[in-house]
Amino acid sequence: MAVGLLGIGYGFFDAPKTTEQVEKILEAKHHGHDAHADAHHSKAEGHDHAAHEAEHQEHLEHVLHQLQNKPWAAVYVSALFFMLISLGVLAFYAIQNVAQAGWSPILFRVMQGITAYLPVGSVIFFILLVLSAFHFNHLFVWMDADLINPESPKFDKLIANKSGYLNEYAWLIRAAIFLIGWNLYRYFSRRNCLAQDEASDNTFFKKNFNISAGFLVFFIVTESIMSWDWIMSVDPHWFSTLFGWYVFASFFVSGITVIALTTLYLKSRGYLEHVNTSHIHDLAKFMFGISIFWTYLWFSQFMLIWYSNIPEEVTYFITRIEQYNLPFFGMLAMNFIFPFLILINTDFKRITWILVMAGIVILFGHYIDFFNMIMPATVGDQWFIGAAELGALAFFLGLFIFVVFSALTKSPLVPKRNPFIEESKHFHY
Amino acid sequence: MSTKVIHALYNDDDILMDAVKETRKAHHHIEEVYTPFPVHGLDKAMGLAPTRLAIASFMYGAVGLAVATWMMNFIMIQDWPQDIGGKPSFSYIENMPAFVPIMFELTVFFAAHLMVITFYMRSKLWPFKQAENPDVRTTDDHFLMEVTVNNNEEELTSFLKNTGAVEIKVVEKH
């Protein structure tokens, strides 16, 4: 966490404040790329000097915004990623409750431990959203008041038409409703689960069943809107209908992977007596299946847009392929090809070190997935995975681990009176 | 050469499982077990080797993927690279997203069908095949274990009787 904080601090310190500084940075870069500089000059010859100067200034301003966004976007991606991981775990937990799964109750306390990050993560994330809404950064282009002002030279009709939905207040209120709703479910389901341990009948279990079903309905609606608000709206000119599902698959598989990794760790330390390789095998199957589900949605979104090639949609992928080639296709290898080939084998799904390796690759792959969703619109071709990005990642990883493992110490790791706990203890596949 | 086998019939799968385990422990050779439905854990109790059908299926899938790739590369890119609606047909990778649905389907097609055919061949199943059923009741509600006799007919009969068999038959097998 400390290293991460230093990294974030350095990232903000390093961000340029004025266009003059940007000019210096660009010049320093151009020294390294003579060919690039030449192209720049030869292009400039056609223009007269003044026009060139204005254009140059405009370019500098553009790059300045991108560089100023960089540390903000780095923090934003990491905060969002870790908060959504715990949300993914919460969704998985609710599904297991509603489906009355016989294998998983033994893991419920592990899942509750992981979702303990949700309140902490929500607060940090909401503060980030408030900072954005009050113009401490330029992550969300549509928040610029000039864009919806018809008098302004920067007036953007497309964004102005969306301002009924995309305006700071409605946006913050929606965010608050989503975060409060998710946290309420987490709070009450954990409380009921603990109360069920001491109860003499199954009322709390039934209550949990009901609120889990209600939560899943709430979740799927809010998840969709959340993905428009927090991720899609960084590109306010672009829209995609299956985007919500795509984002869901991404953090859902990450959440399941985190459950598997935490379980393996606790098991290796001897804290989970009743968890056997069959439980691990089931989690690995979910990791495998949802990885492929993610790929299916990724490809469906990509291929439909690539195929029809409508200009207003396709720019989204053109910027990504041209400027983010390695992350964009690298994540496909990490999130699909690697888990597909590794986790297809039944025996491998029970071997700890293979699962840990696959899990780490999947988590990194989905971090890059979120990186790819946010960065192109906020920092564009100025992206780099450097101190700010790694610092933010390390900070939130440290916070996540700290919160999760302190939460795990607060209650016994095996629920006592869950009606399915005996079946779960003897689960064998 | 004709050999003798004993058919021991059971009417409960739990008793059958115990009988299989005891028979294996006493080192009698189980020729075959006939059951009306899959009994969980029977293959493990009998000590049968795990199936390799899944491995075969994976390789068939790889063949399907190769066939699809080769076919579309030849037809769409090599043989007659037309401009169809502005799709880039200069190289396979450029137009690959359009081919993925077919690559996927052919992979699944090959993996599934060739695996099923492999299963039929390995378990010797085909139309008009003579059924190899030693006792018609094993398709309804009885379980039958077939054990080879090596000059120990008396001993084996009494041993199987003790494992809970409801009926014991000594059969000449050709």
mmCIF file of C-alpha atoms in Angstrom, chain A residues 15-358:
data_model
loop_
_atom_site.group_PDB
_atom_site.id
_atom_site.type_symbol
_atom_site.label_atom_id
_atom_site.label_comp_id
_atom_site.label_asym_id
_atom_site.label_seq_id
_atom_site.Cartn_x
_atom_site.Cartn_y
_atom_site.Cartn_z
ATOM 1 C CA ALA A 15 1.665 15.235 -14.533
ATOM 2 C CA PRO A 16 2.395 18.481 -16.377
ATOM 3 C CA LYS A 17 0.573 21.617 -15.276
ATOM 4 C CA THR A 18 0.970 23.857 -18.323
ATOM 5 C CA THR A 19 1.255 23.622 -22.076
ATOM 6 C CA GLU A 20 4.901 24.765 -21.941
ATOM 7 C CA GLN A 21 5.804 21.662 -19.987
ATOM 8 C CA VAL A 22 3.987 19.515 -22.498
ATOM 9 C CA GLU A 23 6.019 21.087 -25.262
ATOM 10 C CA LYS A 24 9.204 20.097 -23.482
ATOM 11 C CA ILE A 25 8.003 16.548 -22.939
ATOM 12 C CA LEU A 26 7.029 16.166 -26.553
ATOM 13 C CA GLU A 27 10.340 17.609 -27.702
ATOM 14 C CA ALA A 28 12.224 15.216 -25.493
ATOM 15 C CA LYS A 29 10.275 12.405 -27.074
ATOM 16 C CA HIS A 30 10.842 13.697 -30.596
ATOM 17 C CA HIS A 31 14.582 13.608 -30.097
ATOM 18 C CA GLY A 32 14.278 9.904 -29.748
ATOM 19 C CA HIS A 33 12.054 9.631 -32.822
ATOM 20 C CA ASP A 34 13.676 11.566 -35.650
ATOM 21 C CA ALA A 35 11.441 10.059 -38.275
ATOM 22 C CA HIS A 36 8.382 11.169 -36.348
ATOM 23 C CA ALA A 37 9.751 14.701 -35.995
ATOM 24 C CA ASP A 38 10.501 14.898 -39.711
ATOM 25 C CA ALA A 39 6.990 13.885 -40.584
ATOM 26 C CA HIS A 40 5.744 16.572 -38.258
ATOM 27 C CA HIS A 41 7.834 19.261 -39.952
ATOM 28 C CA SER A 42 7.075 18.270 -43.513
ATOM 29 C CA LYS A 43 3.394 18.343 -42.720
ATOM 30 C CA ALA A 44 3.767 21.806 -41.277
ATOM 31 C CA GLU A 45 5.307 23.256 -44.460
ATOM 32 C CA GLY A 46 1.976 23.433 -46.253
ATOM 33 C CA HIS A 47 0.443 25.735 -43.655
ATOM 34 C CA ASP A 48 1.254 29.343 -43.113
ATOM 35 C CA HIS A 49 3.045 30.095 -39.890
ATOM 36 C CA ALA A 50 0.187 31.531 -37.829
ATOM 37 C CA ALA A 51 -2.241 28.727 -38.582
ATOM 38 C CA HIS A 52 0.454 26.260 -37.741
ATOM 39 C CA GLU A 53 1.106 27.993 -34.465
ATOM 40 C CA ALA A 54 -2.591 27.884 -33.519
ATOM 41 C CA GLU A 55 -2.854 24.260 -34.477
ATOM 42 C CA HIS A 56 0.257 23.469 -32.529
ATOM 43 C CA GLN A 57 -1.174 25.212 -29.479
ATOM 44 C CA GLU A 58 -4.396 23.267 -29.824
ATOM 45 C CA HIS A 59 -2.461 20.036 -30.072
ATOM 46 C CA LEU A 60 -0.482 20.923 -26.966
ATOM 47 C CA GLU A 61 -3.651 21.604 -25.047
ATOM 48 C CA HIS A 62 -5.043 18.267 -26.128
ATOM 49 C CA VAL A 63 -1.938 16.415 -24.990
ATOM 50 C CA LEU A 64 -1.907 18.380 -21.751
ATOM 51 C CA HIS A 65 -5.398 17.177 -20.939
ATOM 52 C CA GLN A 66 -4.405 13.631 -21.685
ATOM 53 C CA LEU A 67 -1.300 13.790 -19.520
ATOM 54 C CA GLN A 68 -3.204 15.427 -16.688
ATOM 55 C CA ASN A 69 -5.779 12.689 -16.930
ATOM 56 C CA LYS A 70 -3.178 9.967 -16.726
ATOM 57 C CA PRO A 71 -2.761 9.677 -12.932
ATOM 58 C CA TRP A 72 -6.507 10.188 -12.404
ATOM 59 C CA ALA A 73 -7.356 7.492 -14.906
ATOM 60 C CA ALA A 74 -4.782 5.182 -13.336
ATOM 61 C CA VAL A 75 -6.425 5.549 -9.927
ATOM 62 C CA TYR A 76 -9.885 5.358 -11.442
ATOM 63 C CA VAL A 77 -9.190 2.084 -13.275
ATOM 64 C CA SER A 78 -7.718 0.394 -10.204
ATOM 65 C CA ALA A 79 -10.420 1.654 -7.842
ATOM 66 C CA LEU A 80 -13.128 0.539 -10.240
ATOM 67 C CA PHE A 81 -11.477 -2.821 -10.906
ATOM 68 C CA PHE A 82 -11.137 -3.846 -7.274
ATOM 69 C CA MET A 83 -14.578 -2.564 -6.324
ATOM 70 C CA LEU A 84 -16.125 -4.510 -9.190
ATOM 71 C CA ILE A 85 -14.232 -7.660 -8.198
ATOM 72 C CA SER A 86 -15.916 -7.609 -4.815
ATOM 73 C CA LEU A 87 -19.209 -6.844 -6.543
ATOM 74 C CA GLY A 88 -18.639 -9.850 -8.810
ATOM 75 C CA VAL A 89 -18.088 -12.013 -5.756
ATOM 76 C CA LEU A 90 -21.284 -10.620 -4.258
ATOM 77 C CA ALA A 91 -23.231 -11.515 -7.394
ATOM 78 C CA PHE A 92 -21.747 -15.015 -7.360
ATOM 79 C CA TYR A 93 -22.650 -15.367 -3.696
ATOM 80 C CA ALA A 94 -26.223 -14.261 -4.341
ATOM 81 C CA ILE A 95 -26.522 -16.723 -7.210
ATOM 82 C CA GLN A 96 -25.261 -19.565 -5.016
ATOM 83 C CA ASN A 97 -27.849 -18.621 -2.393
ATOM 84 C CA VAL A 98 -30.712 -18.472 -4.845
ATOM 85 C CA ALA A 99 -29.697 -21.622 -6.689
ATOM 86 C CA GLN A 100 -29.450 -23.414 -3.326
ATOM 87 C CA ALA A 101 -26.164 -24.845 -4.440
ATOM 88 C CA GLY A 102 -25.068 -27.814 -2.390
ATOM 89 C CA TRP A 103 -21.345 -27.462 -2.926
ATOM 90 C CA SER A 104 -20.665 -23.843 -2.070
ATOM 91 C CA PRO A 105 -21.983 -23.037 1.448
ATOM 92 C CA ILE A 106 -18.600 -24.076 2.814
ATOM 93 C CA LEU A 107 -17.157 -21.123 0.886
ATOM 94 C CA PHE A 108 -19.784 -18.556 1.873
ATOM 95 C CA ARG A 109 -17.642 -17.025 4.606
ATOM 96 C CA VAL A 110 -14.741 -16.693 2.217
ATOM 97 C CA MET A 111 -17.021 -14.895 -0.241
ATOM 98 C CA GLN A 112 -18.361 -12.658 2.520
ATOM 99 C CA GLY A 113 -14.795 -11.856 3.498
ATOM 100 C CA ILE A 114 -13.984 -10.786 -0.040
ATOM 101 C CA THR A 115 -17.124 -8.677 -0.348
ATOM 102 C CA ALA A 116 -16.066 -6.850 2.811
ATOM 103 C CA TYR A 117 -14.025 -4.727 0.429
ATOM 104 C CA LEU A 118 -17.217 -3.464 -1.209
ATOM 105 C CA PRO A 119 -18.116 -0.780 1.394
ATOM 106 C CA VAL A 120 -14.530 0.474 1.539
ATOM 107 C CA GLY A 121 -14.138 0.378 -2.236
ATOM 108 C CA SER A 122 -17.510 2.072 -2.767
ATOM 109 C CA VAL A 123 -16.580 5.000 -0.558
ATOM 110 C CA ILE A 124 -13.260 5.565 -2.311
ATOM 111 C CA PHE A 125 -14.861 5.156 -5.694
ATOM 112 C CA PHE A 126 -17.715 7.501 -4.882
ATOM 113 C CA ILE A 127 -15.225 10.126 -3.750
ATOM 114 C CA LEU A 128 -13.504 9.742 -7.120
ATOM 115 C CA LEU A 129 -16.835 10.232 -8.870
ATOM 116 C CA VAL A 130 -17.574 13.343 -6.813
ATOM 117 C CA LEU A 131 -14.132 14.748 -7.617
ATOM 118 C CA SER A 132 -14.839 14.165 -11.301
ATOM 119 C CA ALA A 133 -18.242 15.789 -11.075
ATOM 120 C CA PHE A 134 -16.717 18.847 -9.426
ATOM 121 C CA HIS A 135 -14.152 19.192 -12.203
ATOM 122 C CA PHE A 136 -10.992 18.176 -10.401
ATOM 123 C CA ASN A 137 -10.185 16.150 -13.500
ATOM 124 C CA HIS A 138 -11.218 15.663 -17.115
ATOM 125 C CA LEU A 139 -12.007 11.970 -17.084
ATOM 126 C CA PHE A 140 -15.538 12.530 -18.352
ATOM 127 C CA VAL A 141 -15.610 14.805 -21.358
ATOM 128 C CA TRP A 142 -19.353 15.403 -21.184
ATOM 129 C CA MET A 143 -18.983 17.200 -17.851
ATOM 130 C CA ASP A 144 -17.491 20.192 -19.650
ATOM 131 C CA ALA A 145 -20.285 22.798 -19.484
ATOM 132 C CA ASP A 146 -19.192 24.391 -22.780
ATOM 133 C CA LEU A 147 -20.108 21.268 -24.711
ATOM 134 C CA ILE A 148 -23.814 21.651 -24.021
ATOM 135 C CA ASN A 149 -23.882 25.424 -24.356
ATOM 136 C CA PRO A 150 -25.126 26.318 -27.882
ATOM 137 C CA GLU A 151 -23.321 29.681 -27.706
ATOM 138 C CA SER A 152 -19.943 28.115 -27.140
ATOM 139 C CA PRO A 153 -17.540 27.281 -29.998
ATOM 140 C CA LYS A 154 -17.044 23.870 -28.353
ATOM 141 C CA PHE A 155 -20.786 23.087 -28.518
ATOM 142 C CA ASP A 156 -21.353 19.377 -29.194
ATOM 143 C CA LYS A 157 -24.852 18.552 -30.328
ATOM 144 C CA LEU A 158 -24.508 14.825 -29.690
ATOM 145 C CA ILE A 159 -23.517 15.359 -26.087
ATOM 146 C CA ALA A 160 -26.072 18.118 -25.611
ATOM 147 C CA ASN A 161 -28.791 15.723 -26.743
ATOM 148 C CA LYS A 162 -27.676 13.245 -24.108
ATOM 149 C CA SER A 163 -27.510 15.798 -21.320
ATOM 150 C CA GLY A 164 -30.888 14.677 -19.961
ATOM 151 C CA TYR A 165 -29.142 11.473 -18.953
ATOM 152 C CA LEU A 166 -25.511 12.518 -18.766
ATOM 153 C CA ASN A 167 -25.487 15.349 -16.246
ATOM 154 C CA GLU A 168 -23.468 15.462 -13.080
ATOM 155 C CA TYR A 169 -26.312 15.466 -10.585
ATOM 156 C CA ALA A 170 -28.358 12.627 -12.037
ATOM 157 C CA TRP A 171 -25.126 10.748 -12.512
ATOM 158 C CA LEU A 172 -24.058 11.113 -8.887
ATOM 159 C CA ILE A 173 -27.523 10.254 -7.589
ATOM 160 C CA ARG A 174 -27.612 7.103 -9.691
ATOM 161 C CA ALA A 175 -24.145 6.140 -8.459
ATOM 162 C CA ALA A 176 -25.223 6.660 -4.856
ATOM 163 C CA ILE A 177 -28.329 4.520 -5.323
ATOM 164 C CA PHE A 178 -26.355 1.674 -6.893
ATOM 165 C CA LEU A 179 -23.611 1.680 -4.294
ATOM 166 C CA ILE A 180 -26.016 1.934 -1.376
ATOM 167 C CA GLY A 181 -28.202 -0.844 -2.784
ATOM 168 C CA TRP A 182 -25.301 -3.247 -3.230
ATOM 169 C CA ASN A 183 -23.888 -2.465 0.201
ATOM 170 C CA LEU A 184 -27.256 -2.924 1.868
ATOM 171 C CA TYR A 185 -27.580 -6.387 0.407
ATOM 172 C CA ARG A 186 -24.092 -7.262 1.520
ATOM 173 C CA TYR A 187 -24.724 -5.993 5.026
ATOM 174 C CA PHE A 188 -28.031 -7.788 5.527
ATOM 175 C CA SER A 189 -27.064 -11.059 3.898
ATOM 176 C CA ARG A 190 -23.995 -11.314 6.105
ATOM 177 C CA ARG A 191 -25.997 -10.405 9.180
ATOM 178 C CA ASN A 192 -28.629 -13.028 8.363
ATOM 179 C CA CYS A 193 -25.944 -15.612 7.671
ATOM 180 C CA LEU A 194 -24.386 -15.010 11.074
ATOM 181 C CA ALA A 195 -27.806 -14.984 12.770
ATOM 182 C CA GLN A 196 -28.609 -18.318 11.120
ATOM 183 C CA ASP A 197 -25.638 -19.813 13.009
ATOM 184 C CA GLU A 198 -27.344 -19.096 16.308
ATOM 185 C CA ALA A 199 -30.950 -19.648 15.247
ATOM 186 C CA SER A 200 -33.112 -22.661 16.027
ATOM 187 C CA ASP A 201 -34.983 -22.698 12.728
ATOM 188 C CA ASN A 202 -34.359 -21.666 9.124
ATOM 189 C CA THR A 203 -36.049 -18.232 9.023
ATOM 190 C CA PHE A 204 -32.785 -16.396 8.429
ATOM 191 C CA PHE A 205 -31.846 -18.783 5.680
ATOM 192 C CA LYS A 206 -35.176 -18.146 3.965
ATOM 193 C CA LYS A 207 -34.753 -14.411 4.450
ATOM 194 C CA ASN A 208 -31.375 -14.617 2.780
ATOM 195 C CA PHE A 209 -32.893 -16.549 -0.077
ATOM 196 C CA ASN A 210 -35.493 -13.833 -0.609
ATOM 197 C CA ILE A 211 -33.182 -10.861 -0.385
ATOM 198 C CA SER A 212 -30.664 -12.611 -2.651
ATOM 199 C CA ALA A 213 -33.319 -13.065 -5.308
ATOM 200 C CA GLY A 214 -34.333 -9.425 -4.926
ATOM 201 C CA PHE A 215 -30.713 -8.332 -5.067
ATOM 202 C CA LEU A 216 -30.077 -10.211 -8.301
ATOM 203 C CA VAL A 217 -32.930 -8.369 -9.996
ATOM 204 C CA PHE A 218 -31.671 -5.043 -8.645
ATOM 205 C CA PHE A 219 -28.126 -5.995 -9.546
ATOM 206 C CA ILE A 220 -28.722 -6.797 -13.172
ATOM 207 C CA VAL A 221 -30.528 -3.500 -13.767
ATOM 208 C CA THR A 222 -28.032 -1.379 -11.855
ATOM 209 C CA GLU A 223 -25.045 -3.234 -13.275
ATOM 210 C CA SER A 224 -26.153 -2.363 -16.767
ATOM 211 C CA ILE A 225 -26.687 1.298 -15.946
ATOM 212 C CA MET A 226 -23.473 1.364 -13.948
ATOM 213 C CA SER A 227 -21.507 0.245 -16.997
ATOM 214 C CA TRP A 228 -23.017 3.075 -19.065
ATOM 215 C CA ASP A 229 -22.384 5.652 -16.373
ATOM 216 C CA TRP A 230 -18.925 4.792 -15.197
ATOM 217 C CA ILE A 231 -17.307 3.179 -18.200
ATOM 218 C CA MET A 232 -19.154 3.822 -21.445
ATOM 219 C CA SER A 233 -19.629 7.527 -20.702
ATOM 220 C CA VAL A 234 -15.902 8.207 -20.973
ATOM 221 C CA ASP A 235 -16.618 7.859 -24.704
ATOM 222 C CA PRO A 236 -19.873 9.848 -24.811
ATOM 223 C CA HIS A 237 -20.126 9.642 -28.605
ATOM 224 C CA TRP A 238 -20.053 5.881 -28.615
ATOM 225 C CA PHE A 239 -22.625 3.340 -27.522
ATOM 226 C CA SER A 240 -23.021 -0.411 -27.553
ATOM 227 C CA THR A 241 -25.994 -2.422 -26.399
ATOM 228 C CA LEU A 242 -24.274 -5.493 -24.961
ATOM 229 C CA PHE A 243 -21.715 -3.415 -23.117
ATOM 230 C CA GLY A 244 -23.280 -4.017 -19.700
ATOM 231 C CA TRP A 245 -23.066 -7.766 -20.100
ATOM 232 C CA TYR A 246 -19.542 -7.528 -21.341
ATOM 233 C CA VAL A 247 -18.438 -5.537 -18.303
ATOM 234 C CA PHE A 248 -20.339 -7.956 -16.087
ATOM 235 C CA ALA A 249 -18.578 -11.003 -17.543
ATOM 236 C CA SER A 250 -15.234 -9.303 -17.054
ATOM 237 C CA PHE A 251 -15.583 -8.598 -13.360
ATOM 238 C CA PHE A 252 -17.620 -11.732 -12.655
ATOM 239 C CA VAL A 253 -14.827 -14.006 -13.837
ATOM 240 C CA SER A 254 -12.307 -11.906 -11.897
ATOM 241 C CA GLY A 255 -14.443 -12.269 -8.790
ATOM 242 C CA ILE A 256 -14.642 -16.041 -9.139
ATOM 243 C CA THR A 257 -10.890 -16.167 -9.675
ATOM 244 C CA VAL A 258 -10.356 -14.178 -6.493
ATOM 245 C CA ILE A 259 -12.613 -16.604 -4.595
ATOM 246 C CA ALA A 260 -10.535 -19.493 -5.909
ATOM 247 C CA LEU A 261 -7.214 -17.855 -5.051
ATOM 248 C CA THR A 262 -8.344 -16.842 -1.552
ATOM 249 C CA THR A 263 -9.701 -20.333 -0.926
ATOM 250 C CA LEU A 264 -6.469 -21.923 -2.080
ATOM 251 C CA TYR A 265 -4.465 -19.612 0.154
ATOM 252 C CA LEU A 266 -6.619 -20.255 3.240
ATOM 253 C CA LYS A 267 -6.605 -23.971 2.473
ATOM 254 C CA SER A 268 -2.820 -24.045 2.208
ATOM 255 C CA ARG A 269 -2.651 -22.365 5.608
ATOM 256 C CA GLY A 270 -4.922 -25.043 7.040
ATOM 257 C CA TYR A 271 -7.920 -22.835 7.770
ATOM 258 C CA LEU A 272 -10.430 -24.631 5.549
ATOM 259 C CA GLU A 273 -10.558 -28.200 6.727
ATOM 260 C CA HIS A 274 -13.599 -29.306 4.741
ATOM 261 C CA VAL A 275 -12.671 -27.782 1.415
ATOM 262 C CA ASN A 276 -11.450 -30.517 -0.901
ATOM 263 C CA THR A 277 -10.238 -30.651 -4.473
ATOM 264 C CA SER A 278 -13.813 -31.050 -5.698
ATOM 265 C CA HIS A 279 -14.696 -27.570 -4.443
ATOM 266 C CA ILE A 280 -11.592 -26.209 -6.103
ATOM 267 C CA HIS A 281 -12.475 -28.104 -9.249
ATOM 268 C CA ASP A 282 -15.913 -26.477 -9.327
ATOM 269 C CA LEU A 283 -14.458 -23.004 -8.935
ATOM 270 C CA ALA A 284 -11.979 -23.763 -11.707
ATOM 271 C CA LYS A 285 -14.827 -24.843 -13.965
ATOM 272 C CA PHE A 286 -16.530 -21.527 -13.318
ATOM 273 C CA MET A 287 -13.290 -19.686 -14.100
ATOM 274 C CA PHE A 288 -13.005 -21.622 -17.343
ATOM 275 C CA GLY A 289 -16.641 -21.246 -18.350
ATOM 276 C CA ILE A 290 -16.986 -17.553 -17.561
ATOM 277 C CA SER A 291 -13.664 -16.806 -19.279
ATOM 278 C CA ILE A 292 -15.143 -18.250 -22.429
ATOM 279 C CA PHE A 293 -18.385 -16.370 -21.812
ATOM 280 C CA TRP A 294 -16.373 -13.153 -21.566
ATOM 281 C CA THR A 295 -14.655 -13.962 -24.851
ATOM 282 C CA TYR A 296 -17.983 -14.652 -26.472
ATOM 283 C CA LEU A 297 -19.277 -11.229 -25.469
ATOM 284 C CA TRP A 298 -16.019 -9.519 -26.363
ATOM 285 C CA PHE A 299 -16.070 -11.083 -29.782
ATOM 286 C CA SER A 300 -19.774 -10.462 -30.324
ATOM 287 C CA GLN A 301 -19.268 -6.787 -29.608
ATOM 288 C CA PHE A 302 -16.113 -6.546 -31.682
ATOM 289 C CA MET A 303 -17.291 -8.562 -34.647
ATOM 290 C CA LEU A 304 -20.648 -6.831 -35.022
ATOM 291 C CA ILE A 305 -18.976 -3.435 -35.048
ATOM 292 C CA TRP A 306 -16.097 -4.570 -37.270
ATOM 293 C CA TYR A 307 -18.471 -6.197 -39.733
ATOM 294 C CA SER A 308 -20.854 -3.315 -40.253
ATOM 295 C CA ASN A 309 -18.054 -0.747 -39.913
ATOM 296 C CA ILE A 310 -20.352 2.207 -39.180
ATOM 297 C CA PRO A 311 -18.075 5.203 -38.629
ATOM 298 C CA GLU A 312 -19.616 6.439 -35.391
ATOM 299 C CA GLU A 313 -19.271 3.042 -33.769
ATOM 300 C CA VAL A 314 -16.071 1.773 -35.240
ATOM 301 C CA THR A 315 -13.802 4.585 -34.015
ATOM 302 C CA TYR A 316 -13.970 2.911 -30.629
ATOM 303 C CA PHE A 317 -12.099 -0.107 -31.915
ATOM 304 C CA ILE A 318 -9.908 1.789 -34.370
ATOM 305 C CA THR A 319 -8.324 3.843 -31.588
ATOM 306 C CA ARG A 320 -7.835 0.694 -29.556
ATOM 307 C CA ILE A 321 -6.271 -1.324 -32.335
ATOM 308 C CA GLU A 322 -4.039 1.484 -33.530
ATOM 309 C CA GLN A 323 -2.918 2.883 -30.187
ATOM 310 C CA TYR A 324 -3.399 -0.056 -27.819
ATOM 311 C CA ASN A 325 -2.528 -2.928 -30.083
ATOM 312 C CA LEU A 326 -0.595 -5.015 -27.584
ATOM 313 C CA PRO A 327 -2.930 -4.551 -24.601
ATOM 314 C CA PHE A 328 -5.980 -4.976 -26.784
ATOM 315 C CA PHE A 329 -4.967 -8.293 -28.318
ATOM 316 C CA GLY A 330 -2.723 -9.311 -25.433
ATOM 317 C CA MET A 331 -5.709 -9.376 -23.101
ATOM 318 C CA LEU A 332 -7.461 -11.718 -25.505
ATOM 319 C CA ALA A 333 -4.579 -14.156 -25.142
ATOM 320 C CA MET A 334 -4.574 -13.757 -21.359
ATOM 321 C CA ASN A 335 -8.320 -13.937 -20.891
ATOM 322 C CA PHE A 336 -9.184 -16.559 -23.445
ATOM 323 C CA ILE A 337 -6.432 -18.609 -25.062
ATOM 324 C CA PHE A 338 -4.417 -19.155 -21.907
ATOM 325 C CA PRO A 339 -7.279 -20.197 -19.577
ATOM 326 C CA PHE A 340 -8.868 -22.178 -22.393
ATOM 327 C CA LEU A 341 -5.821 -24.333 -22.975
ATOM 328 C CA ILE A 342 -4.855 -24.646 -19.301
ATOM 329 C CA LEU A 343 -8.199 -25.109 -17.596
ATOM 330 C CA ILE A 344 -9.733 -27.475 -20.145
ATOM 331 C CA ASN A 345 -7.943 -30.392 -18.489
ATOM 332 C CA THR A 346 -9.843 -32.019 -15.603
ATOM 333 C CA ASP A 347 -6.688 -32.976 -13.715
ATOM 334 C CA PHE A 348 -5.210 -29.486 -14.045
ATOM 335 C CA LYS A 349 -8.305 -27.991 -12.445
ATOM 336 C CA ARG A 350 -7.280 -29.666 -9.175
ATOM 337 C CA ILE A 351 -3.606 -28.725 -9.124
ATOM 338 C CA THR A 352 -2.935 -25.725 -6.916
ATOM 339 C CA TRP A 353 0.005 -24.158 -8.694
ATOM 340 C CA ILE A 354 -1.647 -24.394 -12.099
ATOM 341 C CA LEU A 355 -4.783 -22.731 -10.767
ATOM 342 C CA VAL A 356 -2.806 -19.980 -9.057
ATOM 343 C CA MET A 357 -0.899 -19.298 -12.249
ATOM 344 C CA ALA A 358 -4.046 -19.301 -14.367
#
